[in-house]
Amino acid sequence: MHVVIINGSPRVKQFSNTDKIIQSFGKGLKENNSTYELYTLSNRREWDAAREAFIKSDRIIIALPLFVESAPSLMLEWLETLPTERQHPAELSFILQSGFAEGCQLRCGEQFLKSLPAQLGCNYGGCLIKGCNFGIRITKGKDRDKFLKPYIAMGRSYATKGNFLTPEA
């Protein structure tokens, strides 16, 4: 399986928890013989290529942080440039993460993301939600590995199932 992953974080790679999560998730994908290509919206030079990949791909994941119940405006601006119709439907899934420990913060974002695929001519492939990610970019070594280990497992699971709709045990 091949997946297009779009990093919707406004932070550059060096300071992006979302990027580190994507790298771990991608490791899990690769362990199950899947491939991915990554586009980073904080680099506006990648917007055209990301849009083209979005239009042509069958499997898309948008990874984003939630900032106090707000999706990044940079990502929302890019979404507005996408066509609302597709020649063939794609499965659009999401990785929603934040530094907040409270799940209720993320559930508001999930409700918005559930409505988004239909507006873009896609099918909803579920949403991987995880909080308590604040320390990812400031920790190192084994401490960082503890944060990222679940994302490797979810990458493996996604590579097998092709979505986030089946709960993990």
Short mmCIF file of C-alpha atoms in Angstrom, two decimals:
data_model
loop_
_atom_site.label_atom_id
_atom_site.label_comp_id
_atom_site.label_asym_id
_atom_site.label_seq_id
_atom_site.Cartn_x
_atom_site.Cartn_y
_atom_site.Cartn_z
CA MET A 1 0.00 0.00 0.00
CA HIS A 2 1.15 3.53 -0.75
CA VAL A 3 0.02 6.48 1.36
CA VAL A 4 0.34 10.24 0.89
CA ILE A 5 0.91 11.92 4.24
CA ILE A 6 0.43 15.65 4.59
CA ASN A 7 1.94 17.37 7.61
CA GLY A 8 -0.51 20.15 8.48
CA SER A 9 1.64 21.62 11.25
CA PRO A 10 2.81 25.20 10.80
CA ARG A 11 6.10 24.38 12.55
CA VAL A 12 9.23 23.62 10.56
CA LYS A 13 10.58 20.08 10.77
CA GLN A 14 13.11 20.81 13.51
CA PHE A 15 10.44 22.05 15.93
CA SER A 16 7.48 19.92 14.82
CA ASN A 17 6.12 17.20 17.11
CA THR A 18 3.84 16.24 14.23
CA ASP A 19 6.85 15.55 11.99
CA LYS A 20 8.40 13.27 14.59
CA ILE A 21 5.08 11.42 14.95
CA ILE A 22 4.86 11.02 11.16
CA GLN A 23 8.41 9.63 11.00
CA SER A 24 7.53 7.02 13.66
CA PHE A 25 4.22 6.20 11.98
CA GLY A 26 6.08 5.85 8.66
CA LYS A 27 8.52 3.44 10.28
CA GLY A 28 5.56 1.22 11.19
CA LEU A 29 4.20 1.48 7.65
CA LYS A 30 7.54 0.41 6.20
CA GLU A 31 7.76 -2.53 8.61
CA ASN A 32 4.61 -3.86 6.91
CA ASN A 33 5.93 -3.26 3.39
CA SER A 34 3.97 -0.06 2.77
CA THR A 35 5.39 3.13 1.37
CA TYR A 36 4.58 6.78 1.88
CA GLU A 37 5.43 10.18 0.55
CA LEU A 38 5.40 13.18 2.85
CA TYR A 39 4.45 16.78 2.10
CA THR A 40 4.96 19.52 4.67
CA LEU A 41 2.60 22.49 4.49
CA SER A 42 4.92 24.74 6.49
CA ASN A 43 7.01 24.75 3.29
CA ARG A 44 4.70 26.62 0.92
CA ARG A 45 6.85 25.55 -2.03
CA GLU A 46 5.41 22.04 -1.50
CA TRP A 47 1.76 23.12 -1.71
CA ASP A 48 1.33 22.47 -5.44
CA ALA A 49 2.95 19.03 -5.19
CA ALA A 50 0.89 18.21 -2.08
CA ARG A 51 -2.30 19.26 -3.86
CA GLU A 52 -1.42 17.13 -6.90
CA ALA A 53 -0.64 14.12 -4.69
CA PHE A 54 -3.90 14.64 -2.78
CA ILE A 55 -5.88 14.64 -6.02
CA LYS A 56 -4.22 11.52 -7.44
CA SER A 57 -3.79 9.34 -4.35
CA ASP A 58 -6.15 6.62 -3.13
CA ARG A 59 -4.94 6.76 0.48
CA ILE A 60 -4.26 10.05 2.23
CA ILE A 61 -3.46 10.91 5.83
CA ILE A 62 -3.40 14.48 7.09
CA ALA A 63 -1.45 14.77 10.35
CA LEU A 64 -2.00 17.87 12.42
CA PRO A 65 -1.66 19.32 15.87
CA LEU A 66 -4.60 20.78 17.71
CA PHE A 67 -3.88 24.16 19.27
CA VAL A 68 -6.48 24.96 21.98
CA GLU A 69 -9.36 23.49 19.97
CA SER A 70 -8.12 25.08 16.74
CA ALA A 71 -6.75 23.38 13.65
CA PRO A 72 -3.72 25.17 12.19
CA SER A 73 -4.81 28.04 9.94
CA LEU A 74 -2.03 27.16 7.49
CA MET A 75 -3.58 23.75 6.92
CA LEU A 76 -7.09 25.20 6.61
CA GLU A 77 -5.81 27.67 4.02
CA TRP A 78 -4.28 24.81 1.99
CA LEU A 79 -7.50 22.77 2.25
CA GLU A 80 -9.39 25.67 0.67
CA THR A 81 -7.25 25.26 -2.46
CA LEU A 82 -8.37 21.67 -3.03
CA PRO A 83 -11.08 20.71 -5.52
CA THR A 84 -14.30 19.41 -3.99
CA GLU A 85 -14.78 16.71 -6.62
CA ARG A 86 -12.54 13.78 -7.52
CA GLN A 87 -12.44 11.40 -10.47
CA HIS A 88 -12.15 8.49 -8.03
CA PRO A 89 -12.84 8.55 -4.28
CA ALA A 90 -9.96 8.34 -1.88
CA GLU A 91 -9.83 7.27 1.73
CA LEU A 92 -8.93 10.31 3.86
CA SER A 93 -7.72 9.61 7.39
CA PHE A 94 -6.23 11.83 10.07
CA ILE A 95 -3.62 11.79 12.81
CA LEU A 96 -4.70 14.38 15.39
CA GLN A 97 -2.29 15.08 18.20
CA SER A 98 -1.77 17.67 20.89
CA GLY A 99 0.15 18.42 24.02
CA PHE A 100 -3.06 18.37 26.05
CA ALA A 101 -3.68 15.31 28.22
CA GLU A 102 -7.44 15.77 28.15
CA GLY A 103 -9.16 13.79 25.41
CA CYS A 104 -12.11 16.19 25.34
CA GLN A 105 -9.88 18.80 23.70
CA LEU A 106 -9.18 16.42 20.83
CA ARG A 107 -12.76 15.18 20.42
CA CYS A 108 -13.84 18.66 19.25
CA GLY A 109 -11.22 18.49 16.50
CA GLU A 110 -12.27 14.96 15.60
CA GLN A 111 -15.84 16.10 14.94
CA PHE A 112 -14.58 18.70 12.47
CA LEU A 113 -12.31 16.16 10.75
CA LYS A 114 -15.16 13.64 10.39
CA SER A 115 -17.04 16.13 8.20
CA LEU A 116 -14.08 17.11 6.06
CA PRO A 117 -13.67 14.07 3.72
CA ALA A 118 -17.19 14.39 2.30
CA GLN A 119 -16.51 18.05 1.49
CA LEU A 120 -13.40 16.98 -0.47
CA GLY A 121 -14.95 14.09 -2.38
CA CYS A 122 -13.34 11.46 -0.14
CA ASN A 123 -14.41 8.69 2.20
CA TYR A 124 -13.65 8.98 5.91
CA GLY A 125 -10.91 6.59 7.01
CA GLY A 126 -10.98 7.41 10.71
CA CYS A 127 -8.87 9.50 13.02
CA LEU A 128 -5.95 8.43 15.19
CA ILE A 129 -6.15 10.64 18.28
CA LYS A 130 -3.48 10.97 20.94
CA GLY A 131 -2.72 13.65 23.48
CA CYS A 132 0.17 14.19 25.90
CA ASN A 133 2.64 14.85 23.07
CA PHE A 134 4.03 18.14 24.34
CA GLY A 135 7.44 16.75 25.26
CA ILE A 136 8.30 15.00 22.01
CA ARG A 137 10.51 17.68 20.53
CA ILE A 138 12.29 18.51 23.78
CA THR A 139 13.10 14.96 24.89
CA LYS A 140 15.84 12.73 23.55
CA GLY A 141 16.71 9.06 23.37
CA LYS A 142 14.64 6.54 25.33
CA ASP A 143 12.36 9.24 26.74
CA ARG A 144 11.39 10.33 23.22
CA ASP A 145 11.06 6.70 22.14
CA LYS A 146 8.37 6.21 24.82
CA PHE A 147 6.30 8.99 23.24
CA LEU A 148 6.73 7.67 19.71
CA LYS A 149 6.43 3.89 20.18
CA PRO A 150 2.59 3.86 19.89
CA TYR A 151 2.83 5.63 16.53
CA ILE A 152 5.09 2.90 15.13
CA ALA A 153 2.48 0.32 16.18
CA MET A 154 -0.29 2.38 14.58
CA GLY A 155 1.72 2.63 11.37
CA ARG A 156 1.89 -1.16 11.29
CA SER A 157 -1.84 -1.39 11.96
CA TYR A 158 -2.70 1.14 9.25
CA ALA A 159 -0.52 -0.75 6.77
CA THR A 160 -2.58 -3.87 7.49
CA LYS A 161 -6.08 -2.33 7.68
CA GLY A 162 -5.78 0.76 5.47
CA ASN A 163 -7.68 2.99 7.91
CA PHE A 164 -8.20 3.95 11.55
CA LEU A 165 -11.78 2.73 11.77
CA THR A 166 -11.08 -0.51 13.66
CA PRO A 167 -10.27 0.08 17.32
CA GLU A 168 -7.03 -1.40 18.58
CA ALA A 169 -7.16 -3.87 21.46
#
